[in-house]
């Protein structure tokens, strides 16, 4: 049996949506996520095929705290952290300058550095991913327009409500069994 890949499932959802001519969009990523969780749970992929499972994912928001790592761990992370920080900084400045040139505004690389530093510190205390600029996302927003000033706040509040409301429901539906597949 040929394994089904995520891109195949997303393509099937997109194809189904266009065939049904629905008046509302189906979030393909959410469908693939739910299908992946259900296949992993009911197919017992961890027991039958040795698929590594992370375990239960805690609900809610992360409480801000300083990380607890030792000196040896900090030294191990130092080289990779410096490399990651340089790559993130270079990418973010390139994205900002590219969009600045096309939309007629000046980008100060020092201001970008301070903004990335502040976001990294806050993210480090709250368990967030490192901040970074993305050509594809930024170009998309630049093309369709950001909308009014309230749209960013609306998007933030919507994302938080979805995260806080759907997690307990998903947790109850699956009976406390929610696990994530990790690439081996």
Tab-separated table of C-alpha atoms in Angstrom:
chain	number	residue	atom	x	y	z
A	1	UNK	CA	0.000	0.000	0.000
A	2	UNK	CA	1.415	3.412	-0.943
A	3	UNK	CA	1.526	5.841	1.990
A	4	UNK	CA	-0.570	8.980	1.619
A	5	UNK	CA	1.430	12.169	1.944
A	6	UNK	CA	0.153	15.450	3.377
A	7	UNK	CA	0.375	17.196	0.015
A	8	UNK	CA	-1.772	14.452	-1.551
A	9	UNK	CA	-4.415	14.872	1.153
A	10	UNK	CA	-4.361	18.670	0.822
A	11	UNK	CA	-4.727	18.336	-2.937
A	12	UNK	CA	-7.681	15.991	-2.475
A	13	UNK	CA	-9.372	18.480	-0.144
A	14	UNK	CA	-8.770	21.359	-2.587
A	15	UNK	CA	-10.078	19.238	-5.470
A	16	UNK	CA	-13.180	18.248	-3.470
A	17	UNK	CA	-13.804	21.888	-2.581
A	18	UNK	CA	-13.645	22.976	-6.233
A	19	UNK	CA	-15.841	20.075	-7.359
A	20	UNK	CA	-18.493	20.822	-4.737
A	21	UNK	CA	-18.395	24.561	-5.532
A	22	UNK	CA	-18.823	25.485	-1.893
A	23	UNK	CA	-19.570	29.079	-0.934
A	24	UNK	CA	-17.092	28.940	1.940
A	25	UNK	CA	-13.448	27.844	1.973
A	26	UNK	CA	-12.358	24.584	3.553
A	27	UNK	CA	-9.141	25.052	5.556
A	28	UNK	CA	-6.994	22.351	3.935
A	29	UNK	CA	-4.283	22.510	6.586
A	30	UNK	CA	-6.810	21.910	9.365
A	31	UNK	CA	-8.337	18.962	7.482
A	32	UNK	CA	-4.894	17.400	6.964
A	33	UNK	CA	-4.042	17.964	10.655
A	34	UNK	CA	-7.235	16.304	11.858
A	35	UNK	CA	-6.794	13.417	9.390
A	36	UNK	CA	-3.201	12.945	10.569
A	37	UNK	CA	-4.288	12.832	14.217
A	38	UNK	CA	-7.087	10.358	13.485
A	39	UNK	CA	-4.901	8.084	11.330
A	40	UNK	CA	-2.177	8.099	13.972
A	41	UNK	CA	-4.634	7.312	16.783
A	42	UNK	CA	-6.816	4.700	15.148
A	43	UNK	CA	-4.077	3.198	12.973
A	44	UNK	CA	-1.867	2.757	16.065
A	45	UNK	CA	1.093	3.905	13.994
A	46	UNK	CA	3.335	4.151	17.042
A	47	UNK	CA	2.802	0.522	18.072
A	48	UNK	CA	2.551	-1.046	14.615
A	49	UNK	CA	5.152	0.901	12.636
A	50	UNK	CA	7.324	2.605	15.249
A	51	UNK	CA	6.197	6.153	14.410
A	52	UNK	CA	7.588	8.368	17.155
A	53	UNK	CA	4.954	10.247	19.126
A	54	UNK	CA	5.725	13.355	21.160
A	55	UNK	CA	3.028	12.774	23.747
A	56	UNK	CA	0.308	14.961	25.175
A	57	UNK	CA	0.474	18.626	24.199
A	58	UNK	CA	-0.312	21.010	27.045
A	59	UNK	CA	-3.267	23.299	26.497
A	60	UNK	CA	-3.495	27.027	27.052
A	61	UNK	CA	-0.794	29.638	26.836
A	62	UNK	CA	2.763	29.196	28.081
A	63	UNK	CA	3.484	30.969	31.362
A	64	UNK	CA	6.403	33.372	30.878
A	65	UNK	CA	9.526	32.093	32.631
A	66	UNK	CA	13.286	32.109	32.313
A	67	UNK	CA	14.617	28.920	30.700
A	68	UNK	CA	16.412	26.535	33.025
A	69	UNK	CA	19.495	25.254	31.259
A	70	UNK	CA	22.962	24.545	32.532
A	71	UNK	CA	26.229	26.071	31.438
A	72	UNK	CA	27.186	23.040	29.347
A	73	UNK	CA	23.860	23.146	27.481
A	74	UNK	CA	24.242	26.880	26.943
A	75	UNK	CA	27.683	26.384	25.417
A	76	UNK	CA	26.314	23.653	23.129
A	77	UNK	CA	23.529	25.963	21.938
A	78	UNK	CA	25.730	29.041	21.531
A	79	UNK	CA	27.178	28.240	18.102
A	80	UNK	CA	23.864	27.170	16.574
A	81	UNK	CA	22.117	30.179	18.140
A	82	UNK	CA	24.579	32.660	16.675
A	83	UNK	CA	24.243	31.090	13.217
A	84	UNK	CA	20.437	31.040	13.448
A	85	UNK	CA	20.373	34.663	14.633
A	86	UNK	CA	22.552	35.799	11.723
A	87	UNK	CA	20.432	33.963	9.163
A	88	UNK	CA	17.197	35.317	10.663
A	89	UNK	CA	18.591	38.860	10.731
A	90	UNK	CA	19.823	38.721	7.141
A	91	UNK	CA	16.527	37.263	5.900
A	92	UNK	CA	14.427	39.764	7.809
A	93	UNK	CA	16.432	42.776	6.617
A	94	UNK	CA	16.333	41.514	3.018
A	95	UNK	CA	12.566	41.058	3.175
A	96	UNK	CA	12.094	44.510	4.719
A	97	UNK	CA	14.415	46.232	2.221
A	98	UNK	CA	12.819	44.458	-0.734
A	99	UNK	CA	9.338	45.549	0.300
A	100	UNK	CA	10.631	48.992	1.277
A	101	UNK	CA	12.090	49.508	-2.184
A	102	UNK	CA	8.900	48.392	-3.910
A	103	UNK	CA	6.618	50.521	-1.687
A	104	UNK	CA	8.878	53.555	-1.301
A	105	UNK	CA	9.929	53.567	2.351
A	106	UNK	CA	13.320	53.463	4.053
A	107	UNK	CA	14.337	50.473	6.170
A	108	UNK	CA	16.804	50.987	9.009
A	109	UNK	CA	18.761	47.763	9.566
A	110	UNK	CA	19.619	48.796	13.151
A	111	UNK	CA	15.933	49.220	13.971
A	112	UNK	CA	15.270	45.771	12.501
A	113	UNK	CA	18.026	44.337	14.727
A	114	UNK	CA	16.531	45.897	17.852
A	115	UNK	CA	13.047	44.695	16.915
A	116	UNK	CA	14.287	41.137	16.318
A	117	UNK	CA	16.203	41.200	19.621
A	118	UNK	CA	13.129	42.361	21.548
A	119	UNK	CA	10.907	39.778	19.859
A	120	UNK	CA	13.478	37.050	20.549
A	121	UNK	CA	13.705	37.926	24.244
A	122	UNK	CA	9.932	37.976	24.659
A	123	UNK	CA	9.640	34.787	22.593
A	124	UNK	CA	12.308	33.084	24.681
A	125	UNK	CA	10.363	33.841	27.851
A	126	UNK	CA	7.032	32.690	26.434
A	127	UNK	CA	8.066	29.586	24.470
A	128	UNK	CA	7.559	31.101	21.006
A	129	UNK	CA	9.435	30.340	17.808
A	130	UNK	CA	12.256	32.697	16.820
A	131	UNK	CA	10.963	35.680	14.819
A	132	UNK	CA	11.886	35.898	11.163
A	133	UNK	CA	10.862	37.625	7.972
A	134	UNK	CA	9.320	35.598	5.189
A	135	UNK	CA	9.348	36.657	1.543
A	136	UNK	CA	6.264	34.619	0.662
A	137	UNK	CA	4.045	35.797	3.536
A	138	UNK	CA	5.213	39.403	3.294
A	139	UNK	CA	4.728	39.482	-0.478
A	140	UNK	CA	1.232	38.042	-0.072
A	141	UNK	CA	0.246	40.671	2.477
A	142	UNK	CA	1.804	43.408	0.318
A	143	UNK	CA	-0.169	42.167	-2.696
A	144	UNK	CA	-3.594	41.846	-1.077
A	145	UNK	CA	-3.102	44.759	1.301
A	146	UNK	CA	-3.147	44.648	5.075
A	147	UNK	CA	-6.660	46.074	5.349
A	148	UNK	CA	-7.513	48.575	8.041
A	149	UNK	CA	-5.589	49.050	11.271
A	150	UNK	CA	-8.082	46.957	13.208
A	151	UNK	CA	-7.560	43.876	11.037
A	152	UNK	CA	-4.253	42.941	12.720
A	153	UNK	CA	-5.888	43.124	16.155
A	154	UNK	CA	-8.877	41.179	14.833
A	155	UNK	CA	-6.578	38.458	13.464
A	156	UNK	CA	-4.689	38.239	16.768
A	157	UNK	CA	-7.857	37.977	18.842
A	158	UNK	CA	-9.350	35.431	16.419
A	159	UNK	CA	-6.247	33.245	16.549
A	160	UNK	CA	-6.174	33.344	20.357
A	161	UNK	CA	-9.880	32.501	20.638
A	162	UNK	CA	-9.527	29.600	18.190
A	163	UNK	CA	-6.481	28.259	20.064
A	164	UNK	CA	-8.075	28.546	23.499
A	165	UNK	CA	-11.534	27.292	22.496
A	166	UNK	CA	-10.710	24.439	20.142
A	167	UNK	CA	-7.968	22.848	22.248
A	168	UNK	CA	-10.261	21.695	25.113
A	169	UNK	CA	-12.879	20.533	22.591
A	170	UNK	CA	-10.312	18.529	20.607
A	171	UNK	CA	-8.921	17.141	23.859
A	172	UNK	CA	-12.414	15.995	24.968
A	173	UNK	CA	-13.349	14.518	21.576
A	174	UNK	CA	-10.238	12.369	21.431
A	175	UNK	CA	-10.533	11.353	25.074
A	176	UNK	CA	-7.312	12.947	26.219
A	177	UNK	CA	-5.341	11.303	23.418
A	178	UNK	CA	-3.721	13.946	21.291
A	179	UNK	CA	-0.262	13.282	20.010
A	180	UNK	CA	1.936	14.763	17.337
A	181	UNK	CA	4.031	12.816	14.826
A	182	UNK	CA	7.703	13.714	14.865
A	183	UNK	CA	9.889	13.297	11.791
A	184	UNK	CA	12.369	10.552	12.568
